[in-house]
mmCIF file of C-alpha atoms in Angstrom:
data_model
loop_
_atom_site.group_PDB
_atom_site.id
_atom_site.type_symbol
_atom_site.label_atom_id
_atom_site.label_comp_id
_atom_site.label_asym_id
_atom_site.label_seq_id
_atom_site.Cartn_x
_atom_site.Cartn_y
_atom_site.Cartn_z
ATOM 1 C CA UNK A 1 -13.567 32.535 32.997
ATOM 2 C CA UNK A 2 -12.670 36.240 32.727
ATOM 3 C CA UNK A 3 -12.241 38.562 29.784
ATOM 4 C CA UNK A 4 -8.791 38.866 29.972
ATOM 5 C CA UNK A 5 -8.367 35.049 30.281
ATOM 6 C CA UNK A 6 -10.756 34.360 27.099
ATOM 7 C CA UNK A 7 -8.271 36.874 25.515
ATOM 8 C CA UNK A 8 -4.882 35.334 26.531
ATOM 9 C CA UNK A 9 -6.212 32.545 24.853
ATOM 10 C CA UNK A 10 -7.522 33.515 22.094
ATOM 11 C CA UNK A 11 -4.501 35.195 21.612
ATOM 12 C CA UNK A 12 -2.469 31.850 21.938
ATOM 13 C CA UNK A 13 -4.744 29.854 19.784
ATOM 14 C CA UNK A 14 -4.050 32.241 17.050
ATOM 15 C CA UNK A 15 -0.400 32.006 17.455
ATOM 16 C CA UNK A 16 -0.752 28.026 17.239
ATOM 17 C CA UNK A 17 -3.171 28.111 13.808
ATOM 18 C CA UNK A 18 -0.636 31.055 12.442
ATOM 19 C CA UNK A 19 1.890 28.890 13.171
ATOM 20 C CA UNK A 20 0.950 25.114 12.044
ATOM 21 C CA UNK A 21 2.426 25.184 8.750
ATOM 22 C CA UNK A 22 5.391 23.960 10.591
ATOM 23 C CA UNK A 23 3.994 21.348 12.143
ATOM 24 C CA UNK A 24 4.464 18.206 12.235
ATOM 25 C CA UNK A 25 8.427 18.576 10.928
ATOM 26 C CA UNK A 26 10.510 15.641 9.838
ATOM 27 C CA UNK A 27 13.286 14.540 11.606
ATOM 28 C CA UNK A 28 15.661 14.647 8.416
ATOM 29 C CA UNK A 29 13.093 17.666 6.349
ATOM 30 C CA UNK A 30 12.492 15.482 3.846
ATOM 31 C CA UNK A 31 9.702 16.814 2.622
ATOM 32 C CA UNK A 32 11.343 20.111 2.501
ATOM 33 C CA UNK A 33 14.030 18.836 0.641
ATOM 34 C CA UNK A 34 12.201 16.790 -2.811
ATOM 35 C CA UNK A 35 9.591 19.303 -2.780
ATOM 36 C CA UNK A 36 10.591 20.713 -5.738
ATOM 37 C CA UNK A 37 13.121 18.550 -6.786
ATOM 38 C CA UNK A 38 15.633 19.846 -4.010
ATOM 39 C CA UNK A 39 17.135 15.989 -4.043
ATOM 40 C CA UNK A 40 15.432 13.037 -5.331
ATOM 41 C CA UNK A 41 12.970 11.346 -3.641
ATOM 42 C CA UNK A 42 14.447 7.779 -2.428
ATOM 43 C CA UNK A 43 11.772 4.771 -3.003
ATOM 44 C CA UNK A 44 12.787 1.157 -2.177
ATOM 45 C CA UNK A 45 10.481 -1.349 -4.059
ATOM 46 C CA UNK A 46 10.442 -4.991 -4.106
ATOM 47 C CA UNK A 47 8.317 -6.569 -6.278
ATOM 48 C CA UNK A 48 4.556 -8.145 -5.234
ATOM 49 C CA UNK A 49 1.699 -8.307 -7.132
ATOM 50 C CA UNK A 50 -0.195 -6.510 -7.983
ATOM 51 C CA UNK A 51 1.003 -3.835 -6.064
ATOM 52 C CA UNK A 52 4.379 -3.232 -7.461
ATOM 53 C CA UNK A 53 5.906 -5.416 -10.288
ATOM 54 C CA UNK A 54 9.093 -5.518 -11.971
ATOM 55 C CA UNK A 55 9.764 -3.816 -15.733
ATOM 56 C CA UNK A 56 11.937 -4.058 -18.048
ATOM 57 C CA UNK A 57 14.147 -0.948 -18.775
ATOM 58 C CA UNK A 58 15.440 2.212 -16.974
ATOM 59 C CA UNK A 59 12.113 3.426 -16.138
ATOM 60 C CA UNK A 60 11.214 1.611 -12.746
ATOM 61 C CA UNK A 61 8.687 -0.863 -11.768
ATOM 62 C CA UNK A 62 5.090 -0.789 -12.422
ATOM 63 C CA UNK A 63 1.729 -1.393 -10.253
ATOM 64 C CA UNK A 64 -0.598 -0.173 -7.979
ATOM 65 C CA UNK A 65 1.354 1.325 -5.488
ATOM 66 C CA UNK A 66 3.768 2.381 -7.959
ATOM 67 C CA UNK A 67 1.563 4.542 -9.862
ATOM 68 C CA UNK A 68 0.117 6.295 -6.512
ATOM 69 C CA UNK A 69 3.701 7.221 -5.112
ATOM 70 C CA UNK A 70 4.324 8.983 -8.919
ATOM 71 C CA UNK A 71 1.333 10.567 -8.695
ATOM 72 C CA UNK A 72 1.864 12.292 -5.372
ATOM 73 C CA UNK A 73 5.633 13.057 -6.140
ATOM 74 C CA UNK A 74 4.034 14.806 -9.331
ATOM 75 C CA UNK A 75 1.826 16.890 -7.225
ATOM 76 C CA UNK A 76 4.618 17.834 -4.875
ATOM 77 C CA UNK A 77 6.945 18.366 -7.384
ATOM 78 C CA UNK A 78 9.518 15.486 -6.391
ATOM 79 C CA UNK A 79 12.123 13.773 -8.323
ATOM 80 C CA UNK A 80 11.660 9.360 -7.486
ATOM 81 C CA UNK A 81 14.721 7.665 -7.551
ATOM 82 C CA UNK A 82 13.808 3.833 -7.288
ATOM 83 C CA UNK A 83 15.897 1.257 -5.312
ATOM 84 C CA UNK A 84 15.141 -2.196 -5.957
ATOM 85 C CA UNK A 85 15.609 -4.623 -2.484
ATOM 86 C CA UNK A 86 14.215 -7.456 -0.423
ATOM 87 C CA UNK A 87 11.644 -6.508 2.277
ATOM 88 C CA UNK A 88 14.155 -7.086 4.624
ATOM 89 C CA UNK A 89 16.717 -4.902 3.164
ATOM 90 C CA UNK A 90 14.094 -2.042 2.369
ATOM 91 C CA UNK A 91 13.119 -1.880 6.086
ATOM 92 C CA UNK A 92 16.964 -1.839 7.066
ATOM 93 C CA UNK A 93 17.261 1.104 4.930
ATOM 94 C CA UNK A 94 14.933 3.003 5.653
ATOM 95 C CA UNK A 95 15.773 2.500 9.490
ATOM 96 C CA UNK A 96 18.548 4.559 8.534
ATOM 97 C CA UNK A 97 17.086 7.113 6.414
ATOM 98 C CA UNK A 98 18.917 6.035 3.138
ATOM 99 C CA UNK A 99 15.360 5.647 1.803
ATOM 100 C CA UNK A 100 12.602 7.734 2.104
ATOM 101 C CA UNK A 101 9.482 5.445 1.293
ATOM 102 C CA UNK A 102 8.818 1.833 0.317
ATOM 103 C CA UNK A 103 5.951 -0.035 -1.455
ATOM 104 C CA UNK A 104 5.645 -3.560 -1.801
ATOM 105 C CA UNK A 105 2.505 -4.334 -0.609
ATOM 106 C CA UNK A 106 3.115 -3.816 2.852
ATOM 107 C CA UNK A 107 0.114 -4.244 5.505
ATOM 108 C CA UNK A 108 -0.171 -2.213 9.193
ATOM 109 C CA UNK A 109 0.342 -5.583 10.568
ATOM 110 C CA UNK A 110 3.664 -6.418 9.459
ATOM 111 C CA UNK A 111 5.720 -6.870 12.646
ATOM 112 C CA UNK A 112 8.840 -4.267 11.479
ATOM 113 C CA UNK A 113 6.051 -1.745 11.957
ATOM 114 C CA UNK A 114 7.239 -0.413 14.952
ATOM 115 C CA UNK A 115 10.702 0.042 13.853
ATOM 116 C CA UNK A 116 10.078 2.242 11.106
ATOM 117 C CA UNK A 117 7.037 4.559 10.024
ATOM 118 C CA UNK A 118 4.289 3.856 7.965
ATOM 119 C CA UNK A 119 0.935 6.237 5.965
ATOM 120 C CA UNK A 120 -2.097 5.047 7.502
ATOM 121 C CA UNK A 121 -3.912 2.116 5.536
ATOM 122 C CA UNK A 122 -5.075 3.226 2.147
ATOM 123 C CA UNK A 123 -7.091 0.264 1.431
ATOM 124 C CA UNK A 124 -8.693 -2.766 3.056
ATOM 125 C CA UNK A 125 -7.951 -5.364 1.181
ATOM 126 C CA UNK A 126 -10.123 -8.209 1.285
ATOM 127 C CA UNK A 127 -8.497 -11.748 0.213
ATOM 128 C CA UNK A 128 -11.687 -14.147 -0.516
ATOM 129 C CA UNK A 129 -12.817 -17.281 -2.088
ATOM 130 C CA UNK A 130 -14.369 -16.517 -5.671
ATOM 131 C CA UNK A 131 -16.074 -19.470 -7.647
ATOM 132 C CA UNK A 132 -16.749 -19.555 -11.419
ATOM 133 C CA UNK A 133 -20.347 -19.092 -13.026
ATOM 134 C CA UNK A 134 -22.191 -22.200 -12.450
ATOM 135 C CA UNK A 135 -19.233 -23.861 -9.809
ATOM 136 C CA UNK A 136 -20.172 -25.637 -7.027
ATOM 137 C CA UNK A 137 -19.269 -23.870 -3.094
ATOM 138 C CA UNK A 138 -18.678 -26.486 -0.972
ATOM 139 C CA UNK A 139 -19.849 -26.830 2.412
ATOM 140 C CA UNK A 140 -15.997 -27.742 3.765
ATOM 141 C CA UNK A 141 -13.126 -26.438 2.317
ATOM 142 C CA UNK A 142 -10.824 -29.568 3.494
ATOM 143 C CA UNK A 143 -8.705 -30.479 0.847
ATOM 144 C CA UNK A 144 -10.496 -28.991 -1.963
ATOM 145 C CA UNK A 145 -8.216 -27.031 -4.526
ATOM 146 C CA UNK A 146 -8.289 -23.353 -4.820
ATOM 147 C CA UNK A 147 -6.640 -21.709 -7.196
ATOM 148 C CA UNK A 148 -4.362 -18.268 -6.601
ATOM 149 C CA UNK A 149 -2.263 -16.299 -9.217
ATOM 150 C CA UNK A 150 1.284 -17.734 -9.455
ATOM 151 C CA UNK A 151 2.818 -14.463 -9.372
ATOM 152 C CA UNK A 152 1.262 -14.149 -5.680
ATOM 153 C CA UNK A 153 2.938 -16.682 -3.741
ATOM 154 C CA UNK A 154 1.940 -15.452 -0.349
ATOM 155 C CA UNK A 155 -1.817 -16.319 -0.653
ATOM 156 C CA UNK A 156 -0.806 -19.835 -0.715
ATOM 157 C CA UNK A 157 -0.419 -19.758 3.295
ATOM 158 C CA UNK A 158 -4.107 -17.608 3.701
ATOM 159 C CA UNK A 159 -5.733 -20.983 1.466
ATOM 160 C CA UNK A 160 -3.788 -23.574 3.848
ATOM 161 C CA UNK A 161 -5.342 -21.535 7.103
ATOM 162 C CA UNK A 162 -9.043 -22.892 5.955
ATOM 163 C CA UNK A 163 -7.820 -26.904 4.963
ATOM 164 C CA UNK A 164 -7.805 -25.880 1.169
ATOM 165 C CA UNK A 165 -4.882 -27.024 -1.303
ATOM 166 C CA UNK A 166 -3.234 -24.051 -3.224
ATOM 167 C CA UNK A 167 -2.876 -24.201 -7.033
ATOM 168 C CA UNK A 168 -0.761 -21.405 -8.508
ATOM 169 C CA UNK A 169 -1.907 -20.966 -11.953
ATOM 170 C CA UNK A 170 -1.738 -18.446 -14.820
ATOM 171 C CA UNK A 171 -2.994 -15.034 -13.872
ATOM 172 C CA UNK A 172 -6.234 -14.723 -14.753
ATOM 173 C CA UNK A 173 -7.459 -18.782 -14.800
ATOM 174 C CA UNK A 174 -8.628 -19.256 -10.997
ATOM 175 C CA UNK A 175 -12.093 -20.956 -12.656
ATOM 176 C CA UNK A 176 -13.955 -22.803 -10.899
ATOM 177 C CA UNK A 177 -12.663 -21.889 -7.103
ATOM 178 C CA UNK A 178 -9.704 -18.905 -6.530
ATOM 179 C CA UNK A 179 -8.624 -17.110 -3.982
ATOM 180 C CA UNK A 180 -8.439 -13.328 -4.856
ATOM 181 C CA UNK A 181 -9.440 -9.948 -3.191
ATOM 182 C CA UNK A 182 -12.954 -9.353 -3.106
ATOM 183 C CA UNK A 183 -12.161 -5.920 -5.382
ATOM 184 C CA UNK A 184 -11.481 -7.952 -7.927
ATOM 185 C CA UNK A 185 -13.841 -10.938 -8.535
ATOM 186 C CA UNK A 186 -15.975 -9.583 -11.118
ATOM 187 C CA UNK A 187 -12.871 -8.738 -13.384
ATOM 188 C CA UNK A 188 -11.745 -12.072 -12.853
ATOM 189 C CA UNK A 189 -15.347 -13.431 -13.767
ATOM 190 C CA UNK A 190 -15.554 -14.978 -10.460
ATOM 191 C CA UNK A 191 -18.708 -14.518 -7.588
ATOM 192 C CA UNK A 192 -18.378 -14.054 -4.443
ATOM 193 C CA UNK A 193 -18.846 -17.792 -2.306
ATOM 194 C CA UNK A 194 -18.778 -15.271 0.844
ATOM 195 C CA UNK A 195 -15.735 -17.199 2.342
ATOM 196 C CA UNK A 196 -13.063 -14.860 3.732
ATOM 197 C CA UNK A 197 -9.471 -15.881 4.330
ATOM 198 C CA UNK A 198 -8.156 -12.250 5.941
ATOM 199 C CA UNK A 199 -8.304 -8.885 5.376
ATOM 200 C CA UNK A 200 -5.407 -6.537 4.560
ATOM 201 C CA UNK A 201 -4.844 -2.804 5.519
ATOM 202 C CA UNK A 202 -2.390 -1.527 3.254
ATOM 203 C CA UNK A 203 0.376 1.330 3.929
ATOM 204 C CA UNK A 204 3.656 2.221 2.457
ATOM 205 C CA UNK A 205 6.338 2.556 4.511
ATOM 206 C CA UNK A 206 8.662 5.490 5.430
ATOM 207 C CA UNK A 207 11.689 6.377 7.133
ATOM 208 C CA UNK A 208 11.284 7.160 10.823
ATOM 209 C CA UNK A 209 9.553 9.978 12.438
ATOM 210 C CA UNK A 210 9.375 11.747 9.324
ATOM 211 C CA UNK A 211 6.173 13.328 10.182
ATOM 212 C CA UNK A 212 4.998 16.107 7.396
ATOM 213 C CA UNK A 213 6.054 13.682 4.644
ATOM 214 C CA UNK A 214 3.429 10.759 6.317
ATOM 215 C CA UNK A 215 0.960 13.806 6.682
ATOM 216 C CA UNK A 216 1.207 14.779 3.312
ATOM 217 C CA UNK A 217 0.608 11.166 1.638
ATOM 218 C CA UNK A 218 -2.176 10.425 4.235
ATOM 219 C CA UNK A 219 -4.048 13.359 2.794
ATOM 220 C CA UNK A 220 -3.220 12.510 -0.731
ATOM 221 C CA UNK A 221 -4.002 9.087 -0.165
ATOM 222 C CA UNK A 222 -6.986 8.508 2.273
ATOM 223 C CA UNK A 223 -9.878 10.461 0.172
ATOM 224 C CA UNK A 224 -8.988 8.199 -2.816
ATOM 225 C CA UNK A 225 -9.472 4.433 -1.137
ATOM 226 C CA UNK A 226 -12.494 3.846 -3.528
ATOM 227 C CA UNK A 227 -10.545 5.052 -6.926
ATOM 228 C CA UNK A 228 -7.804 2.552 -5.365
ATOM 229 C CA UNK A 229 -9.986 -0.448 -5.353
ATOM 230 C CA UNK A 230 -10.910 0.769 -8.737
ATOM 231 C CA UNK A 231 -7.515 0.636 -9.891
ATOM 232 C CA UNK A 232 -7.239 -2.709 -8.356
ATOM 233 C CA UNK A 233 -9.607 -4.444 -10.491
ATOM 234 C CA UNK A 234 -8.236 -3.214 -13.374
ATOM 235 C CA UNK A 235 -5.186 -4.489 -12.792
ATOM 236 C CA UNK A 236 -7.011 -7.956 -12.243
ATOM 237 C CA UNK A 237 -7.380 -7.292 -16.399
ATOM 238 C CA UNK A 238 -4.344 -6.818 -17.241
#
């Protein structure tokens, strides 16, 4: 290669790093816009445990996920404006850009994925079969009970998938078998029987093609995947 081509581009790589605080751009600038608190940032949530919950009063709903999108919108300077829906309506909403972001415990493998736009997963989440100090594991899982949180419905289906009968129960009282995520077993006093019923790769969703803003909370929220499992178990306390 000659001289004068190693200059040209040198010359145009320059002009790309000079120029990559504009890239990648939102299709709507919404990241332009709540940094700052330009407008308010729009989050659906609908509630599942324990990643979002529902709470009393005019201050919006509580949990995991909850606490991570204040967080960044603190460190970006946004305003959150929080719109309660089902999934279904969330996703419809933010198909047309009258919401910016949604939490609700949503996984990479949901199948509205490709409809709308989503972080990359924050956390694997690890749903497993925990058993009580001194509990038996059995060798089949065929009809023996295991019991799940009653405030997480949806790990009823994940207990079914081995044979296994679901018993929702009071949060925190899975002893002797329950099905929880492997982050959380030895809040919930339970070991690990090393049965797995799936694994989870969280996200929160986001409007369409809105680029910089998934940028942004993939670099707030990728470094941080072990304080997040953290987190998680202490919510297991509460």
């Amino acid at each position: 290669m000659s001289r004068g081509s190693i200059g040209i581009l040198a010359v145009v790589g320059l002009g790309l790093l000079q120029g990559c605080d504009d890239f990648p751009r939102d299709s709507k600038r919404t990241l332009e816009e709540v940094r700052g608190g330009g407008r308010p940032l729009r989050v659906g949530w609908t509630q599942a445990e324990p990643w979002v919950r529902a709470q009393p009063g005019p201050g919006g709903p509580e949990g995991l996920e909850v606490e991570l999108v204040r967080r960044w919108a603190a460190l970006v300077g946004a305003r959150v404006e929080w719109v309660p829906g089902s999934e279904a309506q969330l996703v419809q909403a933010l198909q047309r850009h009258a919401l910016d972001l949604a939490v609700g415990g949503f996984s990479d493998s949901a199948p509205w994925g490709s409809r709308i736009g989503q972080t990359q997963p924050y956390l694997k989440a690890e749903l497993a079969i925990g058993a009580a100090p001194g509990a038996a594991v059995p060798e089949s899982w065929d009809g023996v009970e295991v019991r799940h949180d009653r405030r997480r419905p949806d790990l009823a289906g994940a207990i079914r998938a081995i044979g296994a009968v679901p018993v929702p129960v009071e949060p925190g009282q899975l002893a002797p078998l329950g099905a929880a995520y492997v982050q959380e077993m030895e809040a919930l006093g339970l070991r690990a029987t090393g049965k797995r019923l799936m694994t989870e790769r969280r996200v929160i969703a986001t409007a369409p093609a809105e680029n910089a803003l998934v940028l942004a909370l993939d670099r707030f929220l990728l470094p941080r995947e072990g304080e997040i499992g953290t987190r998680l178990a202490e919510e297991a306390r509460r």
